[in-house]
Coordinates of C-alpha atoms in Angstrom, one line a residue:
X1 CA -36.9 -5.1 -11.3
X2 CA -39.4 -5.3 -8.4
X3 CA -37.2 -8.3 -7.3
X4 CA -34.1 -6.9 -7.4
X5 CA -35.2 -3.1 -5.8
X6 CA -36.5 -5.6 -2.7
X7 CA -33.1 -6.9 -2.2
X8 CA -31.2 -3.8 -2.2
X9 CA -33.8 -2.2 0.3
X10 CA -34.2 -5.2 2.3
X11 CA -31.3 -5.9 3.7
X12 CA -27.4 -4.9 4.1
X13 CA -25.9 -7.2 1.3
X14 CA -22.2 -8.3 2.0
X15 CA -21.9 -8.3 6.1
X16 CA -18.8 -10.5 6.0
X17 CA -17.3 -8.8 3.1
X18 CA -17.3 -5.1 4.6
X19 CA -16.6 -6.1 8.3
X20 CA -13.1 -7.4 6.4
X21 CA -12.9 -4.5 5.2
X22 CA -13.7 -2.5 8.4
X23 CA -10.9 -4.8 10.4
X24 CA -8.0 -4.6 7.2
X25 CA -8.4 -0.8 7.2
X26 CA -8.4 0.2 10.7
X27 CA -5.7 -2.6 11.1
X28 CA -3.6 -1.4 8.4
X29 CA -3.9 2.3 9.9
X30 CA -3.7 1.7 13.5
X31 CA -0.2 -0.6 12.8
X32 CA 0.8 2.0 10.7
X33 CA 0.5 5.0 13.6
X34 CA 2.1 2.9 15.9
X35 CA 5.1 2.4 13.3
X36 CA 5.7 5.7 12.7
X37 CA 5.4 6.6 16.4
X38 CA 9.2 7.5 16.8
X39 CA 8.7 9.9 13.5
X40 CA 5.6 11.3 13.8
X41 CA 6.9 14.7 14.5
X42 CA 8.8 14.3 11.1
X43 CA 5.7 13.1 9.2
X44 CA 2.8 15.4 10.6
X45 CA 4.0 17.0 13.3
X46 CA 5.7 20.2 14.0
X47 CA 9.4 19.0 12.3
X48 CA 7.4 18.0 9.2
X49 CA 9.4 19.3 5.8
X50 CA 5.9 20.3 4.9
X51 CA 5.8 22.9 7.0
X52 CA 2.4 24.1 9.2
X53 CA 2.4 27.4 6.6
X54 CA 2.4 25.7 3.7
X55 CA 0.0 23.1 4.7
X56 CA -2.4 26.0 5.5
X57 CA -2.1 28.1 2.4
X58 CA -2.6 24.5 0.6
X59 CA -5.8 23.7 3.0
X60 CA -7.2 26.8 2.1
X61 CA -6.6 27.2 -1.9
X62 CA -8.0 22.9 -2.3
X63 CA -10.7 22.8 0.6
X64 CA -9.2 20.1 2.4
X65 CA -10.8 18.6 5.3
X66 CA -8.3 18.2 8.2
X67 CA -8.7 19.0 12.1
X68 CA -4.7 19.0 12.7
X69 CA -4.3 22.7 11.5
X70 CA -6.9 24.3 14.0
X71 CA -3.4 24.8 16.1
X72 CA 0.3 24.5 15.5
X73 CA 1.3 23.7 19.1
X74 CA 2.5 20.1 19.6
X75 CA 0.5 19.4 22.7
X76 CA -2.6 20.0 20.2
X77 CA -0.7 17.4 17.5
X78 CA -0.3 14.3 20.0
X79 CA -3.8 15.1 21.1
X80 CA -4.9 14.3 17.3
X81 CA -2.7 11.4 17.0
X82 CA -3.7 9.4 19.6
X83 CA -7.4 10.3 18.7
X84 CA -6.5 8.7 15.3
X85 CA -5.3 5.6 16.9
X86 CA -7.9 5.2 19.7
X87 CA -10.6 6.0 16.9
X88 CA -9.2 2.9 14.6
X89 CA -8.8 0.7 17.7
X90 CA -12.8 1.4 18.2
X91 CA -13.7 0.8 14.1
X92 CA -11.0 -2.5 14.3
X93 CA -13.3 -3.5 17.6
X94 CA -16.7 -2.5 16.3
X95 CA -17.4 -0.6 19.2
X96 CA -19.8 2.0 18.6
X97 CA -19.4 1.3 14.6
X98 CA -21.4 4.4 13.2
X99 CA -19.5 7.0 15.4
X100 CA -16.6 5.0 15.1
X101 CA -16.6 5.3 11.4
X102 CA -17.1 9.0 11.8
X103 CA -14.1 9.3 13.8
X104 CA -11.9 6.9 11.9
X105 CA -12.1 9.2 9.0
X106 CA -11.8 12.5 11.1
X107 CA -8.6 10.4 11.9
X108 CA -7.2 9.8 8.6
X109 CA -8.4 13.1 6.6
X110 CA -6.8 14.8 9.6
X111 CA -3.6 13.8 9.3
X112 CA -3.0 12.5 6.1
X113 CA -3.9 16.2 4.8
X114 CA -1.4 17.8 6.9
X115 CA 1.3 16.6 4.7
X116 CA 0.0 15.6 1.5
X117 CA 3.5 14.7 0.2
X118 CA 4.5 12.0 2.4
X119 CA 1.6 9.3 1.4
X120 CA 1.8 6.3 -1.3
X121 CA -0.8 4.5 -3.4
X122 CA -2.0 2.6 0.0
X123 CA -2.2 6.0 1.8
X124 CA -5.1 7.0 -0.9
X125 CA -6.9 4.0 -0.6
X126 CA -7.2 4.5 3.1
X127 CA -8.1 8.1 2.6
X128 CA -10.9 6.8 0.0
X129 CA -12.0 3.9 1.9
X130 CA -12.3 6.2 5.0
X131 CA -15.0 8.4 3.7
X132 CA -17.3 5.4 2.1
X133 CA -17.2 3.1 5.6
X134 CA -19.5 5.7 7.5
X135 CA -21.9 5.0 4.7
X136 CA -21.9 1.3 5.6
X137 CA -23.4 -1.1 8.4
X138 CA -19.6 -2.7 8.6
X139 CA -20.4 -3.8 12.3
X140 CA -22.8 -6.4 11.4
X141 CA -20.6 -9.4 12.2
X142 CA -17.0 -9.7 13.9
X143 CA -17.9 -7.0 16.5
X144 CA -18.6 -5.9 19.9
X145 CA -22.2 -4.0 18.4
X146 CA -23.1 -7.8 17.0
X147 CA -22.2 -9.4 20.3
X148 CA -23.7 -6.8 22.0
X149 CA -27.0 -7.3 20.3
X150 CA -26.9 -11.0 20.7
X151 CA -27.0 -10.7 24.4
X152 CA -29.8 -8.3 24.6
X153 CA -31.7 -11.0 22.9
X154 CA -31.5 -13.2 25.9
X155 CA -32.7 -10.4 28.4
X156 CA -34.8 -7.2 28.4
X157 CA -32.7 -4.7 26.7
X158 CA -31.4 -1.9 29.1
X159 CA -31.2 1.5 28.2
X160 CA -28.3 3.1 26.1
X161 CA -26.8 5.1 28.5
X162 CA -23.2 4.7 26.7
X163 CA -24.8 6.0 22.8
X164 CA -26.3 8.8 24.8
X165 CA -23.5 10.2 26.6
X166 CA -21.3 9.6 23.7
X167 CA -23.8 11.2 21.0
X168 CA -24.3 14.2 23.5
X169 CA -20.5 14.8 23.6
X170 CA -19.8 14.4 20.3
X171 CA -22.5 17.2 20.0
X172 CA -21.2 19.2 22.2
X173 CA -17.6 19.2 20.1
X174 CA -19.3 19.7 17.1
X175 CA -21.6 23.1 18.0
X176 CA -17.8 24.4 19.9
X177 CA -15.9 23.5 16.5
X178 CA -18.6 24.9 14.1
X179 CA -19.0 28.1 16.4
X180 CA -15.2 28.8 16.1
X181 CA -15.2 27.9 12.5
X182 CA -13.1 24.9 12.3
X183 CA -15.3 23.3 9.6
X184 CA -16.4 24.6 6.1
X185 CA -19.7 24.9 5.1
X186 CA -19.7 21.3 2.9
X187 CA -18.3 19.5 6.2
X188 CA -20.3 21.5 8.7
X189 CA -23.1 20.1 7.4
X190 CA -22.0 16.9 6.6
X191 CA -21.4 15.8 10.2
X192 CA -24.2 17.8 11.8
X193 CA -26.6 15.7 8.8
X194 CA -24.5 12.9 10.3
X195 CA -25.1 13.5 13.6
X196 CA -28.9 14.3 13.6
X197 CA -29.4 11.1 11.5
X198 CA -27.6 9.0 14.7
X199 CA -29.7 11.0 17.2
X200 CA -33.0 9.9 14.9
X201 CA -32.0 6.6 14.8
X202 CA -32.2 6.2 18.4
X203 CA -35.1 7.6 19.1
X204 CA -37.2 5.7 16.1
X205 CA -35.4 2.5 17.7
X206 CA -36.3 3.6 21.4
X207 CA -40.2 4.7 20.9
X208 CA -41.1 2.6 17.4
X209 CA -38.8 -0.6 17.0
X210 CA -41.0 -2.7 15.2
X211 CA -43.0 0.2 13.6
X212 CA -43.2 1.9 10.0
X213 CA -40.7 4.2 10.7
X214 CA -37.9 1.8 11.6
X215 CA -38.6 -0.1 8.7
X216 CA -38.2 2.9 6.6
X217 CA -34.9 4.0 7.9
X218 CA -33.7 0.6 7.9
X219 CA -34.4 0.5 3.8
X220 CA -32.5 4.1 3.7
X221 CA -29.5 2.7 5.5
X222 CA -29.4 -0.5 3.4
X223 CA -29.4 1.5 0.3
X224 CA -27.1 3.7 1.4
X225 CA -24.8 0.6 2.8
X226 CA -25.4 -1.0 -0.5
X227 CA -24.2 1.8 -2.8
X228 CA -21.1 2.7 -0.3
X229 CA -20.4 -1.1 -0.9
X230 CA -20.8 -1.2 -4.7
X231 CA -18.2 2.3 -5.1
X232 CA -15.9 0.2 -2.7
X233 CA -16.0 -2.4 -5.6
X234 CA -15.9 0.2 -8.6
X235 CA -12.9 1.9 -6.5
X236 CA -11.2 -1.5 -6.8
X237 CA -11.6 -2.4 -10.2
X238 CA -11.1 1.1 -11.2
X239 CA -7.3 0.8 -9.3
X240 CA -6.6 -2.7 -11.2
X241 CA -7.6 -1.4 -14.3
X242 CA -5.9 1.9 -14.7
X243 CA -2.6 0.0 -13.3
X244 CA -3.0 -2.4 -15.7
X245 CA -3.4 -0.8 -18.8
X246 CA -0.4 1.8 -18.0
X247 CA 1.6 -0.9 -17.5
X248 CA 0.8 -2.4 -21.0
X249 CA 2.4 1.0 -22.5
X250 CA 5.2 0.8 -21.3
X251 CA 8.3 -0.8 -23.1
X252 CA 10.1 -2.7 -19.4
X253 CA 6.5 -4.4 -19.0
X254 CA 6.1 -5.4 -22.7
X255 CA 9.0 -7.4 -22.8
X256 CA 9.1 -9.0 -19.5
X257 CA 11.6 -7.7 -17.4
X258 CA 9.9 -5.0 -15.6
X259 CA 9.9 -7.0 -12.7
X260 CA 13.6 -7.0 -12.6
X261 CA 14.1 -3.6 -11.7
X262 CA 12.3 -2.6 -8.5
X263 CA 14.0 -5.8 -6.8
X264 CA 17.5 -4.1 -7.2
X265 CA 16.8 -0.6 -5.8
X266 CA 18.2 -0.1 -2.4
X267 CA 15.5 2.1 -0.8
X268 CA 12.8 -1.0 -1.7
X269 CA 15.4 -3.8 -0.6
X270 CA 14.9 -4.5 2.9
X271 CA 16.5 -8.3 2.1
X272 CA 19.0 -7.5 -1.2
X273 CA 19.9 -11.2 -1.0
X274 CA 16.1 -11.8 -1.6
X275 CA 15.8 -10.1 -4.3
X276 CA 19.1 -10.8 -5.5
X277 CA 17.4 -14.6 -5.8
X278 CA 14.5 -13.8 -6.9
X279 CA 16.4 -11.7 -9.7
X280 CA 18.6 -14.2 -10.8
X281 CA 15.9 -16.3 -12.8
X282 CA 14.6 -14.8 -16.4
X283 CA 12.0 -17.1 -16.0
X284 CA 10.6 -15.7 -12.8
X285 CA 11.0 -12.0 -13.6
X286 CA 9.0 -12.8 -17.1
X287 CA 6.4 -14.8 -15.5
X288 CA 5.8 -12.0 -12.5
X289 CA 6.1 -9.6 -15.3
X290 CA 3.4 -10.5 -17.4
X291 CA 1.5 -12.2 -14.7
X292 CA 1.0 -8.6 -13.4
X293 CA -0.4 -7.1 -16.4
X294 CA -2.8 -10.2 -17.2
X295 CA -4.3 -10.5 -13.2
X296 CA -4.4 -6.6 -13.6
X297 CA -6.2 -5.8 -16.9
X298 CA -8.3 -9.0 -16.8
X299 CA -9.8 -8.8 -13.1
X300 CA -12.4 -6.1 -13.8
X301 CA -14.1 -8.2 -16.5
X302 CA -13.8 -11.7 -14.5
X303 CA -16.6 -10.6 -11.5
X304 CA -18.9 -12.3 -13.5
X305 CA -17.3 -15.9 -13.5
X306 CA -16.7 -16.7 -9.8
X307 CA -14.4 -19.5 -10.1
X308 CA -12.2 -17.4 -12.5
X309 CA -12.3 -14.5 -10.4
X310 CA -11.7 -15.9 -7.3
X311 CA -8.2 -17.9 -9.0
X312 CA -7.1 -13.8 -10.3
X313 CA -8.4 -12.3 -6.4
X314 CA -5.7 -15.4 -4.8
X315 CA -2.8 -14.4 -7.9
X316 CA -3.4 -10.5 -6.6
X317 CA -3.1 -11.3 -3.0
X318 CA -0.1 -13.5 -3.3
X319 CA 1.0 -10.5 -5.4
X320 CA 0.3 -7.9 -2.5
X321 CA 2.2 -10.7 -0.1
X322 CA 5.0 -10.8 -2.2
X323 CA 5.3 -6.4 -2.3
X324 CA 5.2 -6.6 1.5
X325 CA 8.0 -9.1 1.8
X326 CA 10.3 -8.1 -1.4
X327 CA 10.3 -4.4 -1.5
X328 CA 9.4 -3.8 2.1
X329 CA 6.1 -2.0 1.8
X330 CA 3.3 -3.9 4.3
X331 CA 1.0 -1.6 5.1
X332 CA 0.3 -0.9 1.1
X333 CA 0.2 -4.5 0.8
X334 CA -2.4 -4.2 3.8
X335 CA -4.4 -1.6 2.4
X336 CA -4.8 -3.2 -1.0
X337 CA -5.5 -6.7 0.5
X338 CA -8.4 -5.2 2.8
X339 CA -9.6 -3.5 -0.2
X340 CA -9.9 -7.1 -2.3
X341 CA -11.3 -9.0 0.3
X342 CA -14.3 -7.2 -0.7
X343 CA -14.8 -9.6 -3.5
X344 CA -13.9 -12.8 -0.8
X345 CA -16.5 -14.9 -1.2
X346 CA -18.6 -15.7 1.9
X347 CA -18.0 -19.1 2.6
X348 CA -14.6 -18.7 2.5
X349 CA -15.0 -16.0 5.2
X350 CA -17.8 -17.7 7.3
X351 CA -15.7 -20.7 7.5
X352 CA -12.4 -19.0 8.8
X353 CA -14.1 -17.2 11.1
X354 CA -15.6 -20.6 12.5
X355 CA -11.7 -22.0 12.5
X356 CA -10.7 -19.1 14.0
X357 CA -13.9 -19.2 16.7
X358 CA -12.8 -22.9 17.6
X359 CA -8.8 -22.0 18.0
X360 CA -9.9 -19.1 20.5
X361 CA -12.0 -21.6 22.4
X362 CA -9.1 -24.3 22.7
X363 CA -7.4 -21.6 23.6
X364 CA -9.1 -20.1 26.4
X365 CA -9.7 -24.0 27.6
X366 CA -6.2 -24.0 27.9
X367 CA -6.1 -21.3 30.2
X368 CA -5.5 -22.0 34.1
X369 CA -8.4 -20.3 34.9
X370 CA -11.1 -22.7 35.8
X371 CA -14.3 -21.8 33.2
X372 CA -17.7 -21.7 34.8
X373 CA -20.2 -23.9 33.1
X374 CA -22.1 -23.2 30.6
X375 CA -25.2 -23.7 32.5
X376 CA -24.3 -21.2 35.0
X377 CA -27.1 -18.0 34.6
X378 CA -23.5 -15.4 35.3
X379 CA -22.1 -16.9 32.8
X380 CA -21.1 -15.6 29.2
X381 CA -23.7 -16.4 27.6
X382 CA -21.5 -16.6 24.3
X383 CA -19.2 -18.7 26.2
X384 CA -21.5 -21.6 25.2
X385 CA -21.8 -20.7 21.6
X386 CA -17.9 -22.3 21.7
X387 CA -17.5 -25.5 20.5
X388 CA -17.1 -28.3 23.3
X389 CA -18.5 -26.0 25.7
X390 CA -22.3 -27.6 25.9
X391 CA -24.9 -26.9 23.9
X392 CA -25.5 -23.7 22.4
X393 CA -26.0 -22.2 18.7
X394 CA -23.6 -23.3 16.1
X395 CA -20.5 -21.2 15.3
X396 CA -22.1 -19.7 12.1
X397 CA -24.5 -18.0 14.4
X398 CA -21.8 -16.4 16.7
X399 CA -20.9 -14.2 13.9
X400 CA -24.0 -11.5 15.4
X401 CA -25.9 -11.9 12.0
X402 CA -29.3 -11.8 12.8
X403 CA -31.9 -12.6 9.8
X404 CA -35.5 -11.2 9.9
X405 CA -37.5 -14.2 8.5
X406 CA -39.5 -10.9 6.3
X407 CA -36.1 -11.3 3.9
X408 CA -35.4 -14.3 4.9
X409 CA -32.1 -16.0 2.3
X410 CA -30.3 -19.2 2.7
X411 CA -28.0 -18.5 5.3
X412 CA -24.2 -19.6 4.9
X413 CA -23.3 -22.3 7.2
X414 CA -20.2 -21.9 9.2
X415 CA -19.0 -25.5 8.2
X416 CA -18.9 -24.1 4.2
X417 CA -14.8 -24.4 3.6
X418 CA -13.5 -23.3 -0.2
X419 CA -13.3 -27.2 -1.2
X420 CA -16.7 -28.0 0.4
X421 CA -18.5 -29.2 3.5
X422 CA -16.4 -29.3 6.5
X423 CA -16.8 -33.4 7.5
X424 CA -15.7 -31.9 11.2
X425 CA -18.6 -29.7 11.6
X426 CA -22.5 -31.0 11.3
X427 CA -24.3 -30.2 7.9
X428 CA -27.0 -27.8 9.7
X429 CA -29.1 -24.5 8.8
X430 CA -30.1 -22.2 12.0
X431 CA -32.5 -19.8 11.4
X432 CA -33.4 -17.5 13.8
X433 CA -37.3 -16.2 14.1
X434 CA -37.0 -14.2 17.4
X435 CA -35.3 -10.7 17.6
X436 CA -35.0 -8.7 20.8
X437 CA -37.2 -4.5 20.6
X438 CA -34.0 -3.5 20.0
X439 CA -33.9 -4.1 16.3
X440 CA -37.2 -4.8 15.3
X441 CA -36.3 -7.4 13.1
X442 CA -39.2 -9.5 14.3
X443 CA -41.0 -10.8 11.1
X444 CA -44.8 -11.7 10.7
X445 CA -45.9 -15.0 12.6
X446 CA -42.2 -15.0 14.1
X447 CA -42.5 -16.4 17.9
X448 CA -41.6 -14.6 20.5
X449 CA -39.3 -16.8 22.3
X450 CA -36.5 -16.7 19.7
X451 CA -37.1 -20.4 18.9
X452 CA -34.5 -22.0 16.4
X453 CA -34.5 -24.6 14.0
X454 CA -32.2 -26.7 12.0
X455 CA -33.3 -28.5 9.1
X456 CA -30.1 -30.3 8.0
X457 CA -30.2 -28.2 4.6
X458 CA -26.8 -27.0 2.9
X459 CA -27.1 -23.2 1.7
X460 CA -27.0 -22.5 -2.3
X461 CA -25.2 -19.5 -4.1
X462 CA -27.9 -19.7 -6.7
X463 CA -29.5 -16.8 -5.8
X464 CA -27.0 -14.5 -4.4
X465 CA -26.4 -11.2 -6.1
X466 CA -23.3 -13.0 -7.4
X467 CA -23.8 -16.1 -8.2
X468 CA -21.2 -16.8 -6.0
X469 CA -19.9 -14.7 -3.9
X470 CA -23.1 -15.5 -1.7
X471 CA -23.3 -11.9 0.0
X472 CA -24.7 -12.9 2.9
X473 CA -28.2 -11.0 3.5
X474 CA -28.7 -10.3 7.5
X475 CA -30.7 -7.8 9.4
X476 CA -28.5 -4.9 11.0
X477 CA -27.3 -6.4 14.8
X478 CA -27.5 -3.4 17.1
X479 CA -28.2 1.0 15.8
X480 CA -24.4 0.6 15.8
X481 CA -24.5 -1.6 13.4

């Protein structure tokens, strides 16, 4: 019990798994915005069917939260729809994650509850997963706030002039909306609770980083990232299950040719002659068919068994893939895939984000630019971290995950690949024992000059919270984080 409280409290579990989710979902709504551009009007504008009147009366009989209806002048609805897509461009960046967050989902809520009737199934996942990322720390890893801590470890940290501004001016819009009575009670307090909690972050970070009370907020915001994450994963398995178990009722599904159908409706046939092919084998439409039902009704009860999980998380993806191509629906395909890779496990993810580290560094050194060297004090100092370019930290540690030796778990090397060790990468553990003021992640007996070693020891999933899945424990990277 005592064990398993400390690892809940002690650190954000999962940091690869929910930045995935953070970059699928902000991806999938950001591509979807900029698809719908040339009909936005007809979506949530002013030539919606759903008209600006009976969005109102429906806002005001359910309670729905959505900024779009404070004015019914179209200068007022591009405002709010570029806001949405400069808010997800942010959340996919992980710039300023926590506000980000909070504006992602002032985003989606905003519009998406203007017209209520033109959504699908991925449209309510979005709108779910919205609300539960501002409980997370989703800009541990695979974001500007990570690489943005990892160079204030190699210099004094500067002040935050940037948070400041921007938590003063998000202040400012919020006592203006609340005094004009834009928001309800319920989401009046929300954000304000919201935006006190940011302002109180700073300042325990700014006069107390390596005192009691940062370690005490930091064990409120790991349980609250912790439960966000674990209704992300009930959300899930709740979706696969329900689907799964209607399906078994119905007569198409029970005798295999349920699959046949959708393939030969013309509104969900962007390529007939692809599903014409794909409809022309029994064999194919049977094995989809029950395929279906069996990934769907069995996934729920397979989290236990990571190999066996991990084969039915690959059939649902290729699933999802096969959706976006067949019936011509990619962004519910998009949605749904960002909301399985929370069960990806983390070497699979640690080890494509070191592939896809070393491709942008062939990359760039295939620019005509000329590169300074790595030695050079100007230069990036995560330009090093590159492979080829010099010395410097392995890839695994350019992912901004910073451990605090206090909760110190094996970390996962970047050369872990699904199949094994990576024979092109060395078999190496970095630990890190420095951390910067900033975070105060700076453990007892920890020296001060950020000193690394590697011990030439592989990581084990024996003791992660899944046996498998090897949730990655790390302290958070920047008060963004």
């Amino acid at each position: 019990m005592a064990h398993g409280l400390e690892r809940v409290t002690g650190a954000a579990l999962g940091p690869y798994q929910s930045a995935v989710v953070r970059i699928g979902f902000a991806a999938t709504w950001l591509l979807f915005l900029l698809r719908e551009w040339p009909h936005r009007h007809e979506l949530y504008g002013p030539d919606s069917p759903w008209g600006w009147d009976l969005a109102e009366r429906l806002v005001d009989s359910n309670g729905a939260f959505t900024i779009l209806l404070w004015s019914d002048s179209e200068s007022w609805f591009e405002f709010v729809y570029l806001f949405a897509m400069a808010a997800s461009l942010a959340l996919l960046l992980g710039w300023r994650t926590r506000a980000a967050s909070v504006l992602f989902m002032v985003g989606v809520l905003g519009l998406q509850n203007r017209s209520v009737f033109m959504g699908d199934g991925g449209d309510n996942v979005i709108h779910l997963i919205a609300m539960y990322l501002v409980l997370t720390r989703c800009g541990q890893v695979w974001s500007l706030d990570a690489r943005r801590a990892r160079a204030r470890e190699t210099s004094s940290p500067p002040g935050d002039a940037t948070g400041v501004v921007l938590w003063s001016v998000l202040g400012a819009i919020l006592f203006g909306a609340t005094s004009v009575g834009g928001f309800s009670t319920g989401w009046a307090l929300f954000l304000w609770g919201l935006w006190l909690i940011h302002g109180l972050w700073w300042t325990v970070n700014r006069l107390a980083p390596e005192g009691e009370p940062r370690r005490v907020c930091d064990i409120l915001a790991n349980l609250a990232h912790n439960g966000a994450l674990l209704v992300i994963m009930a959300e899930v398995c709740l979706i696969y299950a329900t689907a799964g178990w209607y399906k078994i009722q119905g007569s198409r599904w029970q005798d295999g040719t349920a699959a046949y159908y959708p393939l030969h409706l013309d509104y969900f046939s962007p390529w007939p002659w692809l599903g014409d092919l794909v409809a022309s084998s029994g064999t194919a439409i049977m094995v989809m068919t029950y395929a279906t039902v069996i990934t769907q009704v069995a996934f729920p009860f397979t989290l236990f068994n990571r190999r066996v999980k991990n084969v039915l998380l690959a059939v649902m993806i290729a699933e999802h893939l096969s959706i976006a191509v067949l019936m011509g629906l990619p962004f519910f395909s998009m949605a749904m895939i960002a909301a399985d890779a929370v069960f990806l496990p983390t070497a699979l993810l640690v080890w494509l984000g070191a592939r896809a580290s070393g491709l942008g560094a062939r990359v760039r050194g295939r620019l005509p630019a000329r590169r300074r060297p790595a030695t050079d004090p100007s230069a990036d100092p995560f330009e090093a971290d590159d492979p080829g370019d010099g010395p410097g930290p392995h890839p695994a540690d350019r992912s901004g995950e910073h451990r605090d030796p206090a909760y110190a778990a094996p970390p996962v090397h970047a050369s872990a690949s699904p199949t094994g060790p990576d024979p092109a990468l060395p078999a190496q553990r970095t630990v890190a024992t420095g951390a910067s003021p900033a975070d105060g992640s700076a453990g007892a007996g920890a020296p001060a000059d950020g000193a690394r070693r590697t011990d030439g020891e592989q990581p084990s999933g024996r003791d992660e919270p899944d046996g498998g899945n090897r949730l990655s424990w790390g302290r958070p990277d920047s008060p963004d984080g």
